[in-house]
Short mmCIF file of N, CA, C and O in Angstrom, two decimals:
data_model
loop_
_atom_site.label_atom_id
_atom_site.label_comp_id
_atom_site.label_asym_id
_atom_site.label_seq_id
_atom_site.Cartn_x
_atom_site.Cartn_y
_atom_site.Cartn_z
N PHE A 191 0.84 -1.18 0.00
CA PHE A 191 0.00 0.00 0.00
C PHE A 191 0.88 1.24 0.00
O PHE A 191 0.94 1.98 0.97
N GLY A 192 1.56 1.46 -1.11
CA GLY A 192 2.49 2.57 -1.20
C GLY A 192 1.87 3.92 -0.94
O GLY A 192 2.52 4.85 -0.49
N TRP A 193 0.56 4.06 -1.21
CA TRP A 193 -0.10 5.36 -1.03
C TRP A 193 -0.34 5.73 0.43
O TRP A 193 -0.73 6.84 0.72
N VAL A 194 -0.10 4.82 1.37
CA VAL A 194 -0.24 5.17 2.78
C VAL A 194 1.09 5.12 3.53
O VAL A 194 1.14 5.45 4.70
N VAL A 195 2.15 4.75 2.85
CA VAL A 195 3.45 4.61 3.51
C VAL A 195 3.87 5.91 4.18
O VAL A 195 4.32 5.91 5.33
N GLU A 196 3.74 7.03 3.48
CA GLU A 196 4.19 8.29 4.06
C GLU A 196 3.38 8.70 5.28
O GLU A 196 3.90 9.27 6.22
N MET A 197 2.08 8.38 5.29
CA MET A 197 1.27 8.69 6.47
C MET A 197 1.72 7.86 7.67
O MET A 197 1.87 8.37 8.78
N ARG A 198 1.93 6.59 7.44
CA ARG A 198 2.39 5.72 8.53
C ARG A 198 3.77 6.13 9.00
O ARG A 198 4.07 6.14 10.19
N ALA A 199 4.65 6.46 8.08
CA ALA A 199 6.02 6.87 8.44
C ALA A 199 5.97 8.13 9.30
O ALA A 199 6.68 8.23 10.30
N TYR A 200 5.14 9.09 8.93
CA TYR A 200 5.02 10.32 9.72
C TYR A 200 4.52 10.00 11.13
O TYR A 200 5.05 10.53 12.11
N CYS A 201 3.51 9.16 11.23
CA CYS A 201 2.95 8.81 12.54
C CYS A 201 4.00 8.16 13.44
O CYS A 201 4.15 8.51 14.61
N ILE A 202 4.74 7.23 12.88
CA ILE A 202 5.76 6.53 13.65
C ILE A 202 6.88 7.50 14.05
O ILE A 202 7.30 7.55 15.21
N ALA A 203 7.36 8.29 13.10
CA ALA A 203 8.46 9.22 13.38
C ALA A 203 8.04 10.26 14.42
O ALA A 203 8.80 10.55 15.34
N SER A 204 6.85 10.81 14.29
CA SER A 204 6.43 11.84 15.24
C SER A 204 6.24 11.25 16.64
O SER A 204 6.57 11.90 17.64
N ALA A 205 5.77 10.01 16.72
CA ALA A 205 5.63 9.36 18.03
C ALA A 205 7.01 9.12 18.65
O ALA A 205 7.21 9.30 19.86
N GLN A 206 7.98 8.74 17.84
CA GLN A 206 9.32 8.45 18.36
C GLN A 206 10.02 9.70 18.91
O GLN A 206 10.82 9.59 19.82
N VAL A 207 9.72 10.86 18.34
CA VAL A 207 10.38 12.08 18.83
C VAL A 207 9.51 12.86 19.81
O VAL A 207 9.88 13.93 20.25
N GLY A 208 8.34 12.31 20.15
CA GLY A 208 7.50 12.90 21.19
C GLY A 208 6.64 14.08 20.78
O GLY A 208 6.28 14.90 21.63
N VAL A 209 6.28 14.18 19.52
CA VAL A 209 5.40 15.27 19.08
C VAL A 209 4.05 15.10 19.77
O VAL A 209 3.49 14.01 19.81
N GLN A 210 3.52 16.20 20.31
CA GLN A 210 2.22 16.20 20.98
C GLN A 210 1.19 16.86 20.06
O GLN A 210 1.52 17.82 19.35
N TYR A 211 -0.03 16.37 20.09
CA TYR A 211 -1.08 16.89 19.21
C TYR A 211 -2.31 17.23 20.02
O TYR A 211 -2.62 16.59 21.02
N ASP A 212 -3.02 18.26 19.57
CA ASP A 212 -4.37 18.53 20.04
C ASP A 212 -5.29 17.91 19.01
O ASP A 212 -5.20 18.22 17.81
N LEU A 213 -6.17 17.02 19.45
CA LEU A 213 -7.06 16.33 18.52
C LEU A 213 -8.44 16.97 18.53
O LEU A 213 -8.99 17.28 19.58
N TYR A 214 -8.98 17.18 17.36
CA TYR A 214 -10.30 17.76 17.18
C TYR A 214 -11.13 16.79 16.33
O TYR A 214 -11.01 16.79 15.11
N PRO A 215 -11.96 15.97 16.97
CA PRO A 215 -12.74 14.98 16.20
C PRO A 215 -13.59 15.60 15.10
O PRO A 215 -13.84 14.98 14.08
N GLU A 216 -14.01 16.85 15.29
CA GLU A 216 -14.84 17.50 14.28
C GLU A 216 -14.04 18.07 13.11
O GLU A 216 -14.60 18.67 12.19
N MET A 217 -12.73 17.89 13.10
CA MET A 217 -11.91 18.46 12.04
C MET A 217 -12.33 17.92 10.66
O MET A 217 -12.44 18.69 9.72
N ALA A 218 -12.55 16.63 10.55
CA ALA A 218 -12.83 16.08 9.23
C ALA A 218 -13.82 14.92 9.30
O ALA A 218 -13.68 14.03 10.13
N LEU A 219 -14.79 14.97 8.41
CA LEU A 219 -15.72 13.85 8.24
C LEU A 219 -15.07 12.82 7.34
O LEU A 219 -14.29 13.16 6.44
N GLN A 220 -15.39 11.56 7.56
CA GLN A 220 -14.87 10.49 6.72
C GLN A 220 -16.03 9.61 6.25
O GLN A 220 -16.35 8.61 6.88
N PRO A 221 -16.65 10.02 5.15
CA PRO A 221 -17.74 9.20 4.64
C PRO A 221 -17.20 7.88 4.08
O PRO A 221 -16.05 7.83 3.66
N PRO A 222 -17.95 6.83 4.12
CA PRO A 222 -19.36 6.75 4.49
C PRO A 222 -19.60 6.57 5.98
O PRO A 222 -20.74 6.50 6.42
N TRP A 223 -18.53 6.47 6.78
CA TRP A 223 -18.71 6.18 8.20
C TRP A 223 -19.35 7.34 8.95
O TRP A 223 -20.17 7.11 9.84
N ASP A 224 -18.99 8.56 8.64
CA ASP A 224 -19.66 9.71 9.25
C ASP A 224 -20.91 9.99 8.44
O ASP A 224 -20.86 10.11 7.21
N THR A 225 -22.03 10.10 9.14
CA THR A 225 -23.33 10.16 8.44
C THR A 225 -24.04 11.50 8.60
O THR A 225 -25.15 11.67 8.10
N SER A 226 -23.43 12.45 9.31
CA SER A 226 -24.01 13.78 9.43
C SER A 226 -22.86 14.79 9.42
O SER A 226 -21.69 14.40 9.49
N PHE A 227 -23.20 16.07 9.37
CA PHE A 227 -22.18 17.11 9.31
C PHE A 227 -21.74 17.59 10.68
O PHE A 227 -21.00 18.56 10.79
N ARG A 228 -22.16 16.87 11.72
CA ARG A 228 -21.78 17.23 13.09
C ARG A 228 -21.12 16.03 13.76
O ARG A 228 -21.54 14.90 13.57
N ILE A 229 -20.11 16.33 14.55
CA ILE A 229 -19.42 15.30 15.34
C ILE A 229 -19.37 15.78 16.78
O ILE A 229 -18.89 16.89 17.06
N LYS A 230 -19.90 14.97 17.67
CA LYS A 230 -19.94 15.32 19.10
C LYS A 230 -20.50 16.71 19.33
O LYS A 230 -19.98 17.51 20.10
N GLY A 231 -21.58 17.03 18.60
CA GLY A 231 -22.28 18.30 18.78
C GLY A 231 -21.65 19.49 18.09
O GLY A 231 -22.13 20.61 18.24
N LYS A 232 -20.58 19.29 17.33
CA LYS A 232 -19.91 20.41 16.66
C LYS A 232 -19.94 20.21 15.15
O LYS A 232 -19.85 19.09 14.67
N ASP A 233 -20.05 21.34 14.43
CA ASP A 233 -20.01 21.28 12.97
C ASP A 233 -18.63 20.84 12.52
O ASP A 233 -17.60 21.31 13.04
N ALA A 234 -18.59 19.94 11.54
CA ALA A 234 -17.31 19.49 10.98
C ALA A 234 -16.75 20.57 10.06
O ALA A 234 -17.49 21.38 9.49
N TYR A 235 -15.43 20.57 9.92
CA TYR A 235 -14.76 21.57 9.09
C TYR A 235 -14.64 21.15 7.64
O TYR A 235 -14.64 21.99 6.75
N MET A 236 -14.45 19.86 7.38
CA MET A 236 -14.22 19.43 6.00
C MET A 236 -14.58 17.95 5.85
O MET A 236 -14.78 17.24 6.82
N ILE A 237 -14.66 17.54 4.60
CA ILE A 237 -14.85 16.13 4.27
C ILE A 237 -13.52 15.58 3.79
O ILE A 237 -12.93 16.10 2.85
N HIS A 238 -13.04 14.56 4.47
CA HIS A 238 -11.79 13.89 4.07
C HIS A 238 -12.17 12.60 3.38
O HIS A 238 -12.66 11.67 4.00
N TYR A 239 -11.97 12.56 2.07
CA TYR A 239 -12.38 11.39 1.31
C TYR A 239 -11.31 10.31 1.43
O TYR A 239 -10.25 10.41 0.83
N THR A 240 -11.61 9.30 2.21
CA THR A 240 -10.68 8.23 2.49
C THR A 240 -11.17 6.89 1.96
O THR A 240 -10.45 6.19 1.28
N TYR A 241 -12.38 6.55 2.30
CA TYR A 241 -12.92 5.21 2.06
C TYR A 241 -13.76 5.16 0.80
O TYR A 241 -14.34 6.15 0.38
N GLY A 242 -13.85 3.96 0.23
CA GLY A 242 -14.79 3.73 -0.84
C GLY A 242 -16.20 3.76 -0.29
O GLY A 242 -16.43 3.49 0.89
N ASP A 243 -17.14 4.09 -1.14
CA ASP A 243 -18.54 4.18 -0.74
C ASP A 243 -19.36 3.15 -1.49
O ASP A 243 -19.33 3.13 -2.73
N ASP A 244 -20.06 2.30 -0.76
CA ASP A 244 -20.89 1.25 -1.35
C ASP A 244 -22.24 1.22 -0.66
O ASP A 244 -22.32 1.16 0.57
N PHE A 245 -23.29 1.26 -1.49
CA PHE A 245 -24.66 1.24 -0.98
C PHE A 245 -25.51 0.35 -1.87
O PHE A 245 -25.23 0.21 -3.07
N ASP A 246 -26.56 -0.23 -1.28
CA ASP A 246 -27.49 -1.01 -2.10
C ASP A 246 -28.48 -0.04 -2.74
O ASP A 246 -28.40 1.19 -2.54
N ASP A 247 -29.42 -0.56 -3.51
CA ASP A 247 -30.38 0.29 -4.23
C ASP A 247 -31.24 1.15 -3.32
O ASP A 247 -31.76 2.18 -3.75
N ASP A 248 -31.40 0.73 -2.06
CA ASP A 248 -32.21 1.50 -1.11
C ASP A 248 -31.38 2.48 -0.30
O ASP A 248 -31.92 3.15 0.59
N GLY A 249 -30.08 2.56 -0.59
CA GLY A 249 -29.22 3.49 0.13
C GLY A 249 -28.66 2.96 1.43
O GLY A 249 -28.14 3.71 2.24
N ARG A 250 -28.76 1.64 1.64
CA ARG A 250 -28.15 1.03 2.84
C ARG A 250 -26.68 0.80 2.57
O ARG A 250 -26.30 0.22 1.54
N PHE A 251 -25.85 1.26 3.50
CA PHE A 251 -24.40 1.09 3.43
C PHE A 251 -24.07 -0.40 3.45
O PHE A 251 -24.63 -1.15 4.24
N THR A 252 -23.16 -0.83 2.57
CA THR A 252 -22.78 -2.25 2.49
C THR A 252 -21.28 -2.41 2.76
O THR A 252 -20.51 -2.71 1.85
N PRO A 253 -20.83 -2.20 4.00
CA PRO A 253 -19.39 -2.28 4.29
C PRO A 253 -18.82 -3.66 3.97
O PRO A 253 -19.43 -4.68 4.27
N GLY A 254 -17.66 -3.65 3.33
CA GLY A 254 -17.00 -4.90 3.00
C GLY A 254 -17.55 -5.60 1.77
O GLY A 254 -17.10 -6.68 1.40
N LYS A 255 -18.54 -5.00 1.13
CA LYS A 255 -19.17 -5.60 -0.04
C LYS A 255 -19.43 -4.50 -1.06
O LYS A 255 -20.00 -3.46 -0.73
N VAL A 256 -19.02 -4.74 -2.30
CA VAL A 256 -19.30 -3.76 -3.34
C VAL A 256 -20.80 -3.69 -3.54
O VAL A 256 -21.46 -4.70 -3.77
N GLY A 257 -21.36 -2.50 -3.39
CA GLY A 257 -22.80 -2.32 -3.50
C GLY A 257 -23.23 -2.07 -4.93
O GLY A 257 -22.41 -1.90 -5.84
N SER A 258 -24.53 -1.99 -5.13
CA SER A 258 -25.05 -1.69 -6.47
C SER A 258 -24.69 -0.26 -6.86
O SER A 258 -24.59 0.05 -8.04
N TRP A 259 -24.50 0.62 -5.88
CA TRP A 259 -23.92 1.94 -6.13
C TRP A 259 -22.55 1.93 -5.47
O TRP A 259 -22.41 1.64 -4.29
N HIS A 260 -21.53 2.25 -6.25
CA HIS A 260 -20.14 2.15 -5.78
C HIS A 260 -19.34 3.33 -6.30
O HIS A 260 -19.43 3.67 -7.48
N PHE A 261 -18.59 3.96 -5.42
CA PHE A 261 -17.60 4.95 -5.84
C PHE A 261 -16.39 4.83 -4.92
O PHE A 261 -16.51 4.87 -3.70
N ASP A 262 -15.22 4.68 -5.54
CA ASP A 262 -13.97 4.58 -4.79
C ASP A 262 -12.89 5.25 -5.62
O ASP A 262 -12.70 4.92 -6.80
N LYS A 263 -12.19 6.20 -5.02
CA LYS A 263 -11.14 6.93 -5.76
C LYS A 263 -10.07 5.99 -6.30
O LYS A 263 -9.44 6.28 -7.30
N ARG A 264 -9.88 4.84 -5.67
CA ARG A 264 -8.85 3.90 -6.11
C ARG A 264 -9.18 3.27 -7.48
O ARG A 264 -8.31 2.75 -8.15
N ASP A 265 -10.43 3.36 -7.87
CA ASP A 265 -10.83 2.86 -9.19
C ASP A 265 -10.33 3.77 -10.32
O ASP A 265 -10.42 3.41 -11.48
N TYR A 266 -9.82 4.93 -9.95
CA TYR A 266 -9.39 5.91 -10.96
C TYR A 266 -7.92 6.27 -10.82
O TYR A 266 -7.52 7.40 -11.07
N MET A 267 -7.11 5.30 -10.45
CA MET A 267 -5.68 5.56 -10.26
C MET A 267 -5.00 5.97 -11.56
O MET A 267 -4.03 6.71 -11.55
N GLY A 268 -5.48 5.51 -12.70
CA GLY A 268 -4.83 5.80 -13.97
C GLY A 268 -5.61 6.72 -14.87
O GLY A 268 -5.20 7.00 -16.00
N GLN A 269 -6.77 7.20 -14.39
CA GLN A 269 -7.61 8.05 -15.23
C GLN A 269 -8.50 8.91 -14.35
O GLN A 269 -8.81 8.54 -13.22
N ALA A 270 -8.90 10.03 -14.87
CA ALA A 270 -9.83 10.90 -14.15
C ALA A 270 -11.24 10.38 -14.30
O ALA A 270 -11.61 9.91 -15.38
N PRO A 271 -12.04 10.45 -13.25
CA PRO A 271 -13.43 9.99 -13.38
C PRO A 271 -14.26 10.96 -14.19
O PRO A 271 -13.99 12.17 -14.23
N GLY A 272 -15.27 10.42 -14.85
CA GLY A 272 -16.29 11.27 -15.46
C GLY A 272 -17.30 11.63 -14.38
O GLY A 272 -17.10 11.33 -13.20
N LYS A 273 -18.39 12.27 -14.78
CA LYS A 273 -19.43 12.60 -13.80
C LYS A 273 -19.87 11.33 -13.08
O LYS A 273 -20.00 10.27 -13.68
N ILE A 274 -20.09 11.46 -11.80
CA ILE A 274 -20.44 10.33 -10.95
C ILE A 274 -21.95 10.33 -10.73
O ILE A 274 -22.53 11.36 -10.37
N LYS A 275 -22.54 9.17 -10.93
CA LYS A 275 -23.99 9.02 -10.70
C LYS A 275 -24.27 9.29 -9.22
O LYS A 275 -23.54 8.82 -8.34
N PRO A 276 -25.31 10.06 -8.90
CA PRO A 276 -25.62 10.33 -7.49
C PRO A 276 -25.90 9.03 -6.74
O PRO A 276 -26.40 8.06 -7.31
N PRO A 277 -25.57 9.02 -5.45
CA PRO A 277 -25.88 7.83 -4.65
C PRO A 277 -27.39 7.64 -4.52
O PRO A 277 -28.16 8.57 -4.75
N PRO A 278 -27.80 6.45 -4.13
CA PRO A 278 -29.24 6.21 -3.95
C PRO A 278 -29.82 7.14 -2.88
O PRO A 278 -29.11 7.59 -1.98
N ARG A 279 -31.08 7.38 -2.97
CA ARG A 279 -31.77 8.32 -2.09
C ARG A 279 -31.49 8.07 -0.60
O ARG A 279 -31.29 9.00 0.16
N GLY A 280 -31.44 6.85 -0.16
CA GLY A 280 -31.28 6.57 1.27
C GLY A 280 -29.85 6.67 1.79
O GLY A 280 -29.63 6.58 3.00
N ALA A 281 -28.87 6.89 0.92
CA ALA A 281 -27.48 7.03 1.38
C ALA A 281 -27.36 8.29 2.22
O ALA A 281 -28.12 9.24 2.06
N ASN A 282 -26.38 8.32 3.10
CA ASN A 282 -26.30 9.44 4.04
C ASN A 282 -25.93 10.76 3.37
O ASN A 282 -25.37 10.80 2.28
N VAL A 283 -26.25 11.86 4.08
CA VAL A 283 -26.10 13.20 3.52
C VAL A 283 -24.64 13.57 3.24
O VAL A 283 -24.37 14.35 2.32
N VAL A 284 -23.71 13.01 3.99
CA VAL A 284 -22.30 13.33 3.77
C VAL A 284 -21.83 12.76 2.43
O VAL A 284 -21.14 13.42 1.66
N VAL A 285 -22.23 11.53 2.14
CA VAL A 285 -21.87 10.92 0.85
C VAL A 285 -22.52 11.69 -0.29
O VAL A 285 -21.88 11.97 -1.31
N HIS A 286 -23.78 12.07 -0.14
CA HIS A 286 -24.45 12.86 -1.18
C HIS A 286 -23.69 14.17 -1.43
O HIS A 286 -23.46 14.55 -2.58
N ARG A 287 -23.29 14.83 -0.37
CA ARG A 287 -22.56 16.11 -0.53
C ARG A 287 -21.19 15.89 -1.16
O ARG A 287 -20.77 16.68 -2.01
N LEU A 288 -20.49 14.84 -0.76
CA LEU A 288 -19.18 14.54 -1.34
C LEU A 288 -19.29 14.37 -2.86
O LEU A 288 -18.52 14.98 -3.61
N ILE A 289 -20.24 13.58 -3.30
CA ILE A 289 -20.39 13.32 -4.73
C ILE A 289 -20.82 14.60 -5.46
O ILE A 289 -20.33 14.90 -6.55
N GLU A 290 -21.68 15.37 -4.84
CA GLU A 290 -22.08 16.66 -5.42
C GLU A 290 -20.85 17.56 -5.60
O GLU A 290 -20.68 18.20 -6.66
N MET A 291 -19.98 17.61 -4.60
CA MET A 291 -18.78 18.45 -4.68
C MET A 291 -17.80 17.95 -5.75
O MET A 291 -17.22 18.76 -6.49
N ILE A 292 -17.63 16.64 -5.84
CA ILE A 292 -16.75 16.09 -6.88
C ILE A 292 -17.30 16.42 -8.26
O ILE A 292 -16.55 16.86 -9.15
N ASN A 293 -18.60 16.23 -8.46
CA ASN A 293 -19.20 16.53 -9.76
C ASN A 293 -19.11 18.01 -10.11
O ASN A 293 -18.88 18.37 -11.27
N THR A 294 -19.25 18.88 -9.12
CA THR A 294 -19.08 20.31 -9.36
C THR A 294 -17.66 20.61 -9.80
O THR A 294 -17.44 21.37 -10.76
N ALA A 295 -16.69 20.00 -9.15
CA ALA A 295 -15.29 20.20 -9.54
C ALA A 295 -15.04 19.70 -10.96
O ALA A 295 -14.36 20.38 -11.75
N ILE A 296 -15.59 18.55 -11.30
CA ILE A 296 -15.44 18.01 -12.65
C ILE A 296 -15.99 18.99 -13.68
O ILE A 296 -15.38 19.24 -14.73
N ASP A 297 -17.13 19.60 -13.37
CA ASP A 297 -17.74 20.57 -14.29
C ASP A 297 -16.92 21.85 -14.42
O ASP A 297 -16.89 22.48 -15.47
N GLU A 298 -16.27 22.27 -13.34
CA GLU A 298 -15.66 23.60 -13.32
C GLU A 298 -14.15 23.62 -13.60
O GLU A 298 -13.61 24.68 -13.89
N ILE A 299 -13.49 22.50 -13.52
CA ILE A 299 -12.05 22.48 -13.79
C ILE A 299 -11.83 22.41 -15.31
O ILE A 299 -12.27 21.45 -15.95
N PRO A 300 -11.17 23.42 -15.87
CA PRO A 300 -10.93 23.39 -17.32
C PRO A 300 -10.13 22.17 -17.75
O PRO A 300 -9.22 21.74 -17.06
N ASN A 301 -10.51 21.61 -18.87
CA ASN A 301 -9.80 20.46 -19.45
C ASN A 301 -9.75 19.25 -18.53
O ASN A 301 -8.77 18.49 -18.54
N TRP A 302 -10.77 19.07 -17.71
CA TRP A 302 -10.79 17.93 -16.78
C TRP A 302 -10.62 16.61 -17.55
O TRP A 302 -11.25 16.39 -18.57
N GLY A 303 -9.74 15.79 -17.06
CA GLY A 303 -9.56 14.45 -17.62
C GLY A 303 -8.69 14.39 -18.86
O GLY A 303 -8.50 13.32 -19.42
N ILE A 304 -8.15 15.53 -19.30
CA ILE A 304 -7.28 15.49 -20.50
C ILE A 304 -5.87 15.19 -20.08
O ILE A 304 -5.35 15.65 -19.13
#
């Protein structure tokens, strides 16, 4: 998993030299696991797209199983995605917003995918 090596290396190195951190759980949402825009009563600051998103036709999250609706950034390692079909109606609001934001970026970035 070469794409996570630098994150793990940083974590290990910072722990070895005693770096201290202030943690803010509301700093970043991680869909599909976070299902609202608030964490512990506070508004989240951003969406951190980490995990693949899989839902069945009714919008039920299907962890560990590719759903009938599927989006994962790892599927596009060698190419830019085209417009992404919206998630099913029952999928959580954070996933809906993430896909909306990605599609807006695709529309607005000149020469997207070239």
